Short mmCIF file of C-alpha atoms and ligand atoms in Angstrom, two decimals:
data_model
loop_
_atom_site.label_atom_id
_atom_site.label_comp_id
_atom_site.label_asym_id
_atom_site.label_seq_id
_atom_site.Cartn_x
_atom_site.Cartn_y
_atom_site.Cartn_z
CA MET N 1 -77.69 96.83 84.53
CA LYS N 2 -79.49 96.12 81.25
CA LYS N 3 -80.02 92.84 79.44
CA VAL N 4 -81.29 91.63 76.09
CA VAL N 5 -83.31 88.45 76.45
CA LYS N 6 -83.85 86.30 73.40
CA PHE N 7 -86.27 83.39 73.52
CA GLY N 8 -85.94 80.47 71.12
CA GLY N 9 -88.87 78.80 69.38
CA SER N 10 -89.40 76.05 71.91
CA SER N 11 -89.55 78.69 74.69
CA LEU N 12 -92.52 80.30 72.91
CA ALA N 13 -94.20 77.30 71.32
CA SER N 14 -97.39 77.47 73.40
CA ALA N 15 -99.23 79.66 75.92
CA GLU N 16 -97.68 77.61 78.69
CA GLN N 17 -94.16 78.31 77.43
CA PHE N 18 -95.02 81.97 76.90
CA LYS N 19 -96.01 82.21 80.55
CA LYS N 20 -92.61 80.90 81.62
CA ALA N 21 -90.91 83.45 79.36
CA GLY N 22 -93.14 86.22 80.76
CA GLU N 23 -92.25 85.20 84.29
CA ILE N 24 -88.56 85.33 83.43
CA VAL N 25 -88.80 88.84 81.97
CA ARG N 26 -90.92 90.19 84.82
CA SER N 27 -88.70 88.74 87.52
CA ASP N 28 -85.76 90.97 86.60
CA LYS N 29 -86.04 94.69 85.82
CA ALA N 30 -82.79 94.54 83.88
CA ARG N 31 -84.51 92.44 81.20
CA ALA N 32 -85.41 95.47 79.14
CA TYR N 33 -85.16 94.24 75.55
CA VAL N 34 -86.89 91.10 74.35
CA VAL N 35 -86.25 89.23 71.09
CA PRO N 36 -88.73 86.44 70.32
CA SER N 37 -88.39 83.63 67.79
CA ALA N 38 -91.39 82.15 66.01
CA PRO N 39 -93.33 79.42 67.86
CA GLY N 40 -91.31 76.22 67.66
CA LYS N 41 -92.25 72.61 68.28
CA ARG N 42 -94.58 71.80 71.18
CA TYR N 43 -93.68 68.13 70.97
CA LYS N 44 -91.24 66.06 68.99
CA SER N 45 -93.34 65.44 65.88
CA ASP N 46 -94.78 68.98 65.82
CA THR N 47 -93.95 71.47 63.03
CA LYS N 48 -92.28 74.84 63.63
CA VAL N 49 -94.35 77.81 62.51
CA THR N 50 -91.42 78.96 60.36
CA ASP N 51 -91.57 75.69 58.42
CA MET N 52 -95.35 75.96 58.11
CA LEU N 53 -94.89 79.45 56.65
CA TYR N 54 -92.33 78.30 54.09
CA THR N 55 -94.63 75.48 52.97
CA CYS N 56 -97.66 77.73 52.84
CA TYR N 57 -95.82 80.29 50.74
CA GLU N 58 -94.62 77.64 48.28
CA ILE N 59 -98.27 76.77 47.66
CA ALA N 60 -99.20 80.45 47.30
CA LYS N 61 -96.35 80.95 44.86
CA SER N 62 -97.67 78.29 42.55
CA ASP N 63 -101.08 80.02 42.57
CA LYS N 64 -102.77 77.20 44.45
CA ASP N 65 -105.17 77.54 47.34
CA PHE N 66 -103.23 78.05 50.57
CA SER N 67 -106.12 78.94 52.87
CA LYS N 68 -105.99 75.67 54.79
CA GLN N 69 -102.28 76.06 55.54
CA LEU N 70 -102.67 79.70 56.55
CA LYS N 71 -105.53 78.80 58.83
CA ALA N 72 -103.40 76.18 60.57
CA ILE N 73 -100.73 78.82 61.17
CA LYS N 74 -103.28 81.28 62.51
CA SER N 75 -104.62 78.68 64.89
CA ARG N 76 -101.14 78.25 66.41
CA TYR N 77 -101.21 81.94 67.35
CA ASP N 78 -104.86 81.97 68.38
CA GLU N 79 -104.13 79.13 70.77
CA ILE N 80 -101.38 81.19 72.39
CA ILE N 81 -103.54 84.33 72.55
CA SER N 82 -106.46 82.54 74.17
CA GLY N 83 -104.18 80.58 76.51
CA LEU N 84 -102.74 83.88 77.72
CA LYS N 85 -106.21 85.43 77.91
CA LEU N 86 -105.09 88.39 75.85
CA ASP N 87 -107.54 90.86 74.47
CA MET N 88 -106.20 90.96 70.93
CA SER N 89 -106.90 89.59 67.49
CA LEU N 90 -104.60 88.88 64.58
CA ASP N 91 -107.43 88.88 62.02
CA GLU N 92 -106.25 92.08 60.37
CA GLU N 93 -102.64 90.95 60.34
CA PHE N 94 -103.59 87.69 58.64
CA LYS N 95 -105.60 89.55 55.99
CA ILE N 96 -102.49 91.54 55.15
CA ILE N 97 -100.36 88.40 55.11
CA GLU N 98 -102.83 86.63 52.83
CA ARG N 99 -102.80 89.54 50.43
CA ASN N 100 -99.00 89.73 50.42
CA PHE N 101 -98.74 85.99 49.82
CA LYS N 102 -101.03 86.36 46.81
CA GLU N 103 -98.86 89.21 45.59
CA LYS N 104 -95.79 86.97 45.98
CA ALA N 105 -93.98 89.01 48.59
CA GLY N 106 -91.20 86.42 48.77
CA SER N 107 -90.33 83.49 50.97
CA ASP N 108 -88.22 85.65 53.30
CA TYR N 109 -91.24 87.84 53.95
CA ALA N 110 -93.32 84.71 54.53
CA ALA N 111 -90.89 83.18 57.03
CA SER N 112 -90.39 86.47 58.87
CA ARG N 113 -94.09 86.60 59.81
CA GLY N 114 -93.42 83.87 62.37
CA GLU N 115 -91.29 86.20 64.48
CA TYR N 116 -93.30 89.30 63.60
CA LEU N 117 -96.57 87.88 64.94
CA ASN N 118 -94.95 86.35 67.99
CA GLY N 119 -93.43 89.77 68.66
CA ARG N 120 -96.88 91.36 68.49
CA ILE N 121 -98.18 88.88 71.05
CA MET N 122 -95.15 89.25 73.27
CA SER N 123 -95.40 93.03 73.31
CA LYS N 124 -99.08 92.86 74.26
CA TYR N 125 -98.42 90.23 76.92
CA LEU N 126 -95.58 92.14 78.57
CA GLY N 127 -96.92 95.62 77.96
CA PHE N 128 -93.68 96.41 76.12
CA GLU N 129 -93.33 98.60 73.05
CA PHE N 130 -93.12 96.81 69.68
CA ILE N 131 -90.46 97.79 67.16
CA ASP N 132 -90.63 96.10 63.76
CA ALA N 133 -87.23 94.64 62.92
CA ALA N 134 -87.72 95.79 59.29
CA ASP N 135 -87.43 99.40 60.52
CA VAL N 136 -84.19 98.96 62.44
CA ILE N 137 -82.20 96.05 60.99
CA PHE N 138 -80.72 96.55 57.54
CA PHE N 139 -79.18 94.56 54.72
CA ASN N 140 -77.33 96.12 51.76
CA GLU N 141 -78.09 95.67 48.03
CA ASP N 142 -76.06 92.47 47.98
CA GLY N 143 -78.17 91.03 50.76
CA GLU N 144 -75.39 91.29 53.33
CA PHE N 145 -76.14 92.46 56.83
CA ASP N 146 -75.28 96.17 57.16
CA SER N 147 -73.90 96.21 60.68
CA GLU N 148 -72.93 99.88 60.91
CA LYS N 149 -76.15 101.37 59.54
CA THR N 150 -78.12 99.02 61.78
CA ASN N 151 -76.09 99.86 64.84
CA ASP N 152 -76.49 103.55 64.18
CA VAL N 153 -80.26 103.56 63.56
CA LEU N 154 -81.10 100.94 66.18
CA GLY N 155 -78.79 102.52 68.74
CA ARG N 156 -80.49 105.89 68.35
CA ARG N 157 -83.94 104.34 68.43
CA LEU N 158 -83.27 102.42 71.62
CA ALA N 159 -81.41 105.16 73.47
CA GLY N 160 -83.10 105.77 76.78
CA MET N 161 -85.81 103.23 76.05
CA SER N 162 -86.70 100.27 78.21
CA GLY N 163 -89.39 97.65 77.76
CA VAL N 164 -89.08 96.89 74.05
CA VAL N 165 -89.83 93.86 71.88
CA VAL N 166 -87.99 93.43 68.55
CA PRO N 167 -88.81 90.25 66.62
CA GLY N 168 -85.83 88.12 65.64
CA PHE N 169 -84.66 86.64 62.34
CA TYR N 170 -85.27 89.47 59.82
CA GLY N 171 -84.62 93.00 58.68
CA SER N 172 -85.06 94.87 55.41
CA LEU N 173 -83.23 95.51 52.14
CA PRO N 174 -82.63 99.04 50.81
CA ASP N 175 -85.85 98.77 48.74
CA GLY N 176 -87.82 97.98 51.90
CA LYS N 177 -88.33 94.29 51.14
CA VAL N 178 -88.04 91.92 54.07
CA LYS N 179 -84.95 89.76 54.25
CA THR N 180 -84.18 87.07 56.81
CA PHE N 181 -80.93 85.80 58.22
CA SER N 182 -80.20 82.11 57.73
CA ARG N 183 -82.14 79.59 59.83
CA GLY N 184 -81.80 80.05 63.55
CA GLY N 185 -81.10 83.73 62.90
CA SER N 186 -83.03 85.17 65.86
CA ASP N 187 -79.83 84.58 67.82
CA ILE N 188 -78.17 87.13 65.56
CA THR N 189 -80.92 89.70 66.19
CA GLY N 190 -80.39 89.32 69.93
CA SER N 191 -76.70 89.94 69.50
CA ILE N 192 -77.24 92.97 67.25
CA LEU N 193 -79.64 94.44 69.78
CA SER N 194 -77.20 93.83 72.62
CA ARG N 195 -74.54 95.80 70.83
CA ALA N 196 -76.83 98.66 69.80
CA ALA N 197 -78.43 99.02 73.24
CA LYS N 198 -75.03 98.65 74.94
CA VAL N 199 -76.37 96.14 77.42
CA ASP N 200 -74.34 94.32 80.05
CA ILE N 201 -75.54 90.79 79.28
CA TYR N 202 -77.13 89.01 76.33
CA GLU N 203 -79.32 86.24 77.73
CA ASN N 204 -80.22 83.57 75.22
CA TRP N 205 -83.08 81.41 76.51
CA THR N 206 -83.48 77.98 75.01
CA ASP N 207 -84.53 74.49 76.07
CA VAL N 208 -81.18 73.24 77.36
CA SER N 209 -79.13 74.46 80.30
CA GLY N 210 -76.24 75.64 78.16
CA PHE N 211 -73.54 73.86 76.23
CA LEU N 212 -72.47 70.34 76.97
CA VAL N 213 -68.90 69.11 76.98
CA ALA N 214 -69.76 66.52 74.33
CA ASP N 215 -72.63 65.55 72.04
CA PRO N 216 -75.39 63.86 74.11
CA ARG N 217 -76.11 61.55 71.18
CA ILE N 218 -72.69 60.04 71.76
CA ILE N 219 -72.15 60.53 75.49
CA ASP N 220 -74.88 59.68 77.95
CA GLU N 221 -75.78 62.80 79.95
CA PRO N 222 -72.57 64.74 79.42
CA VAL N 223 -71.65 67.44 81.92
CA GLY N 224 -72.34 71.08 81.08
CA ILE N 225 -69.86 73.84 80.31
CA ASP N 226 -69.94 76.72 82.84
CA THR N 227 -67.82 79.20 80.94
CA ILE N 228 -66.49 79.15 77.41
CA THR N 229 -64.61 81.81 75.48
CA TYR N 230 -65.78 83.08 72.10
CA ARG N 231 -62.75 81.48 70.49
CA GLU N 232 -63.37 78.10 72.05
CA LEU N 233 -66.98 78.27 71.01
CA ARG N 234 -65.99 79.10 67.46
CA GLU N 235 -63.75 76.03 67.33
CA LEU N 236 -66.46 73.79 68.73
CA SER N 237 -69.29 75.11 66.58
CA TYR N 238 -67.14 74.87 63.49
CA MET N 239 -66.77 71.20 64.32
CA GLY N 240 -70.48 70.67 64.58
CA ALA N 241 -71.55 71.59 68.12
CA SER N 242 -74.65 73.74 67.81
CA VAL N 243 -76.84 75.68 70.21
CA LEU N 244 -76.19 79.20 69.05
CA HIS N 245 -76.11 80.55 65.49
CA GLU N 246 -72.46 80.99 64.50
CA ASP N 247 -72.92 84.59 63.36
CA ALA N 248 -74.46 85.58 66.68
CA ILE N 249 -71.03 85.87 68.21
CA PHE N 250 -69.65 88.74 66.13
CA PRO N 251 -71.76 91.76 67.22
CA VAL N 252 -71.35 91.12 70.95
CA ARG N 253 -67.78 89.97 70.70
CA ARG N 254 -66.61 93.31 69.38
CA GLU N 255 -68.12 94.98 72.43
CA GLY N 256 -67.02 92.36 74.95
CA ILE N 257 -70.63 91.65 76.00
CA PRO N 258 -71.02 88.19 77.56
CA ILE N 259 -73.73 85.80 76.38
CA ASN N 260 -75.51 83.65 78.94
CA ILE N 261 -77.26 80.56 77.54
CA LYS N 262 -80.20 79.75 79.83
CA ASN N 263 -82.99 77.19 80.03
CA THR N 264 -86.56 78.51 79.99
CA ASN N 265 -87.72 75.26 81.58
CA ALA N 266 -85.12 75.45 84.38
CA PRO N 267 -84.41 79.16 84.87
CA GLU N 268 -82.53 78.60 88.12
CA ASP N 269 -79.77 76.68 86.30
CA SER N 270 -76.82 78.98 85.74
CA GLY N 271 -76.37 77.82 82.14
CA THR N 272 -73.27 78.57 80.08
CA TRP N 273 -71.42 81.89 79.98
CA ILE N 274 -69.77 82.81 76.71
CA VAL N 275 -67.11 85.41 77.36
CA GLU N 276 -64.19 87.13 75.67
CA SER N 277 -61.66 86.02 78.23
CA THR N 278 -61.71 84.57 81.72
CA ALA N 279 -59.43 83.68 84.59
CA GLN N 280 -61.77 80.83 85.39
CA LYS N 281 -60.25 77.48 84.63
CA SER N 282 -62.40 74.89 82.97
CA LYS N 283 -63.04 72.11 85.44
CA TYR N 284 -61.69 69.31 83.32
CA THR N 285 -58.69 70.87 81.50
CA ILE N 286 -60.63 70.56 78.28
CA THR N 287 -63.69 72.72 77.63
CA GLY N 288 -65.38 70.59 75.01
CA ILE N 289 -65.11 67.89 72.36
CA ALA N 290 -66.78 68.02 68.97
CA GLY N 291 -66.26 66.40 65.63
CA LYS N 292 -67.48 65.62 62.17
CA LYS N 293 -67.41 62.62 59.90
CA GLY N 294 -66.98 62.57 56.15
CA PHE N 295 -63.46 63.67 55.32
CA CYS N 296 -60.89 62.43 52.81
CA SER N 297 -57.16 62.80 53.08
CA VAL N 298 -54.90 63.31 50.10
CA ASN N 299 -51.39 62.17 50.98
CA ILE N 300 -48.63 63.44 48.75
CA ASP N 301 -45.12 61.99 48.88
CA LYS N 302 -41.98 63.25 47.27
CA ALA N 303 -38.39 62.53 48.19
CA LYS N 304 -36.61 65.72 49.29
CA MET N 305 -39.88 67.66 49.35
CA ASN N 306 -38.42 69.69 52.19
CA ASN N 307 -35.86 71.27 49.84
CA GLU N 308 -38.23 72.13 47.08
CA ILE N 309 -39.36 75.70 47.45
CA GLY N 310 -42.89 76.27 46.16
CA PHE N 311 -44.01 72.63 46.34
CA GLY N 312 -46.81 73.32 48.82
CA ARG N 313 -48.03 76.27 46.82
CA LYS N 314 -48.29 74.19 43.66
CA VAL N 315 -50.28 71.50 45.44
CA LEU N 316 -52.66 74.00 46.99
CA GLN N 317 -53.05 75.70 43.63
CA VAL N 318 -54.65 72.51 42.31
CA PHE N 319 -57.22 72.54 45.11
CA GLU N 320 -57.91 76.20 44.51
CA ASP N 321 -58.31 75.68 40.76
CA ASN N 322 -60.88 72.99 41.46
CA GLY N 323 -62.78 75.15 43.92
CA ILE N 324 -62.11 72.85 46.89
CA SER N 325 -61.40 74.30 50.30
CA PHE N 326 -59.17 72.31 52.58
CA GLU N 327 -59.72 71.68 56.24
CA HIS N 328 -56.29 70.73 57.61
CA MET N 329 -52.82 70.31 56.25
CA PRO N 330 -50.39 68.40 58.43
CA SER N 331 -46.98 67.84 56.88
CA GLY N 332 -43.83 65.78 57.35
CA ILE N 333 -40.34 66.04 55.84
CA ASP N 334 -41.19 64.36 52.56
CA THR N 335 -44.99 64.27 52.83
CA MET N 336 -47.89 66.57 53.02
CA THR N 337 -51.51 65.68 53.64
CA ILE N 338 -54.57 67.69 52.76
CA PHE N 339 -57.88 67.02 54.49
CA VAL N 340 -60.97 67.86 52.46
CA HIS N 341 -64.71 67.28 52.76
CA GLN N 342 -65.47 64.00 51.06
CA ASP N 343 -68.70 65.16 49.42
CA GLU N 344 -66.99 68.22 47.92
CA PHE N 345 -64.04 66.21 46.75
CA MET N 346 -65.54 63.01 45.30
CA ASP N 347 -66.55 64.42 41.90
CA LYS N 348 -63.23 66.08 41.35
CA GLU N 349 -60.77 63.59 42.79
CA GLN N 350 -59.24 62.47 39.52
CA GLN N 351 -58.79 66.04 38.31
CA VAL N 352 -57.07 66.85 41.57
CA VAL N 353 -54.75 63.83 41.41
CA SER N 354 -53.72 64.50 37.82
CA GLY N 355 -53.45 68.21 38.56
CA ILE N 356 -51.01 67.54 41.40
CA HIS N 357 -48.95 65.24 39.18
CA ARG N 358 -48.81 67.80 36.42
CA LEU N 359 -47.92 70.78 38.58
CA ALA N 360 -45.87 69.36 41.42
CA HIS N 361 -44.43 66.06 40.09
CA PRO N 362 -44.74 64.07 43.33
CA ASP N 363 -43.61 60.46 43.76
CA SER N 364 -47.09 59.36 44.76
CA VAL N 365 -50.55 60.64 45.63
CA GLU N 366 -52.78 58.50 47.81
CA ILE N 367 -56.34 59.09 48.83
CA GLU N 368 -57.95 57.78 51.98
CA ALA N 369 -61.70 58.13 52.47
CA ASP N 370 -64.21 57.88 55.35
CA LEU N 371 -62.27 59.79 57.94
CA ALA N 372 -63.55 61.82 60.86
CA LEU N 373 -62.01 64.82 62.57
CA ILE N 374 -62.34 65.42 66.28
CA ALA N 375 -61.51 68.72 67.97
CA VAL N 376 -60.55 68.69 71.62
CA VAL N 377 -60.84 72.31 72.67
CA GLY N 378 -59.73 74.01 75.85
CA ARG N 379 -58.07 77.23 76.94
CA GLY N 380 -56.70 75.19 79.85
CA MET N 381 -54.50 73.06 77.59
CA LYS N 382 -51.94 75.83 77.26
CA SER N 383 -51.03 75.75 80.90
CA THR N 384 -51.42 72.03 81.52
CA ARG N 385 -48.74 69.56 80.69
CA GLY N 386 -49.49 66.17 79.21
CA THR N 387 -52.87 66.89 77.61
CA ALA N 388 -51.87 65.45 74.25
CA GLY N 389 -50.29 62.48 76.00
CA ARG N 390 -53.50 61.75 77.87
CA ILE N 391 -55.58 61.97 74.71
CA PHE N 392 -53.38 59.56 72.81
CA SER N 393 -53.02 57.02 75.56
CA ALA N 394 -56.81 57.04 75.97
CA LEU N 395 -57.21 56.45 72.24
CA ALA N 396 -54.63 53.68 72.26
CA HIS N 397 -56.43 51.97 75.12
CA ALA N 398 -59.67 52.18 73.21
CA ASP N 399 -57.96 50.59 70.20
CA VAL N 400 -58.45 53.64 68.03
CA ASN N 401 -55.89 54.22 65.32
CA VAL N 402 -54.94 57.89 65.10
CA LYS N 403 -54.46 58.95 61.47
CA MET N 404 -53.62 62.59 61.97
CA ILE N 405 -52.76 65.04 64.73
CA ASP N 406 -52.82 68.79 64.36
CA GLN N 407 -52.28 71.20 67.21
CA GLY N 408 -52.84 74.83 66.36
CA SER N 409 -50.19 77.26 67.55
CA SER N 410 -52.79 78.86 69.83
CA GLU N 411 -52.71 75.65 71.89
CA LEU N 412 -56.44 76.05 72.13
CA ASN N 413 -57.26 72.83 70.35
CA ILE N 414 -55.93 69.51 69.22
CA ILE N 415 -57.44 68.06 66.07
CA ILE N 416 -57.35 64.32 65.65
CA GLY N 417 -58.15 62.35 62.51
CA VAL N 418 -59.60 58.84 62.90
CA ALA N 419 -61.61 56.44 60.74
CA ASN N 420 -65.35 57.24 60.59
CA ASP N 421 -66.01 53.93 62.29
CA ASP N 422 -63.87 54.90 65.27
CA PHE N 423 -65.51 58.30 65.72
CA GLU N 424 -67.86 57.52 68.61
CA THR N 425 -65.36 55.27 70.40
CA ALA N 426 -62.72 57.98 70.21
CA ILE N 427 -65.01 60.69 71.61
CA LYS N 428 -66.06 58.40 74.46
CA ALA N 429 -62.44 57.60 75.29
CA ILE N 430 -61.44 61.27 75.37
CA TYR N 431 -64.51 62.22 77.41
CA ASP N 432 -63.84 59.48 79.92
CA ILE N 433 -60.22 60.33 80.51
CA PHE N 434 -60.85 64.04 81.10
CA VAL N 435 -64.35 64.14 82.54
CA THR N 436 -65.63 60.82 83.87
CA ALA N 437 -62.31 60.15 85.58
CA ASN N 438 -62.49 63.55 87.31
CA ILE N 439 -66.06 63.82 88.47
N1 LIG R 1 -87.67 80.94 63.28
C1 LIG R 1 -86.42 80.91 62.59
C2 LIG R 1 -86.03 79.48 62.33
O1 LIG R 1 -86.77 78.56 62.63
C3 LIG R 1 -85.36 81.67 63.28
C4 LIG R 1 -85.07 81.28 64.70
O2 LIG R 1 -85.82 80.56 65.32
O3 LIG R 1 -84.03 81.71 65.20
O4 LIG R 1 -84.99 79.24 61.78
#
């Protein structure tokens, strides 16, 4: 059994957190590959090292004195080194960084040093070998991640190896320059490593015990999710639930490697398993609820629309011509509705309305703003009768007016449109009927 273990920023924010991470790695021989993030926040108002690096580099870029900012960053690492009583110094590393900042090595290079230095410390602390991500993770000329080259080189490099640290978040371009993934990208590195090293489990250590059924800012202490499929997770993260970087799913998914989200501060908690497929039923029929505010609907009416071949295409053409992507498109016999992001749509609304009139000659076009979409996701819905009925009676009881319903043919989710103002009430009502009522 082999595992990749990735630690998030809060798991490595201080010497104390580092010790917990060290304990976790040492307690299981299978934990052979370690991916660290940069030191995160130690307390709520603290600043992540990655953010400190971006700021510092901005100052360097404008040829101003950045020594104070760099010193503050170095002291974050020195504090960890001394707290762990390690016999090492980053003086030389910081000289190189200072020089590269002066030579304008780029903000990606700057940000990547957060993970790079934490990786150096981690490798010393664990006695593991250090592999620089720039040597094994590759992007192409267009700046896109080169999955096959990476898998090939990294796979060969790791073959037969155990006890390795690879810093998260970055790799290199064909010209050797450092390039980072988008924010939170260490999750992706962990996934890439899992695939290349052909491990059995990708453990992702963070500061929560896995995913929650609903957003804790809306529901007080929501229950956790034991097991979730990749597809369910994709639906939920698309709708705003976030713990794992969205792109972290792809490398492991193609190999069927499960991800286990774990809590560094409560390692005995089983956390959430993200799997390809499972016979395990979710406890509450639904797996999770997520949603977003800020949508507009464009309702188009035309008598006998059902007979008019090409009507839908003409309408969608207008959205395409205006560079607006649509989110959902429920339709009736003589109506169709297009849901779009309000902020994308606002500037172009009149062009869209006149465009639809010109191309499709509808009877009327009406716009409704300030709508929210809620996704109720669950693999269990397929085999359970009455799920939709329960959702809508709960919403009716809570006095929430449902503006739109969309159930995908996969029967994996039901999307509900409500007014922005009803968003929280609706999520509470759905949570209560499926979860609170069944605890
Ligand atoms: N340190 C990077 C960030 O703050 C990447 C990561 O933590 O995953 O976004």
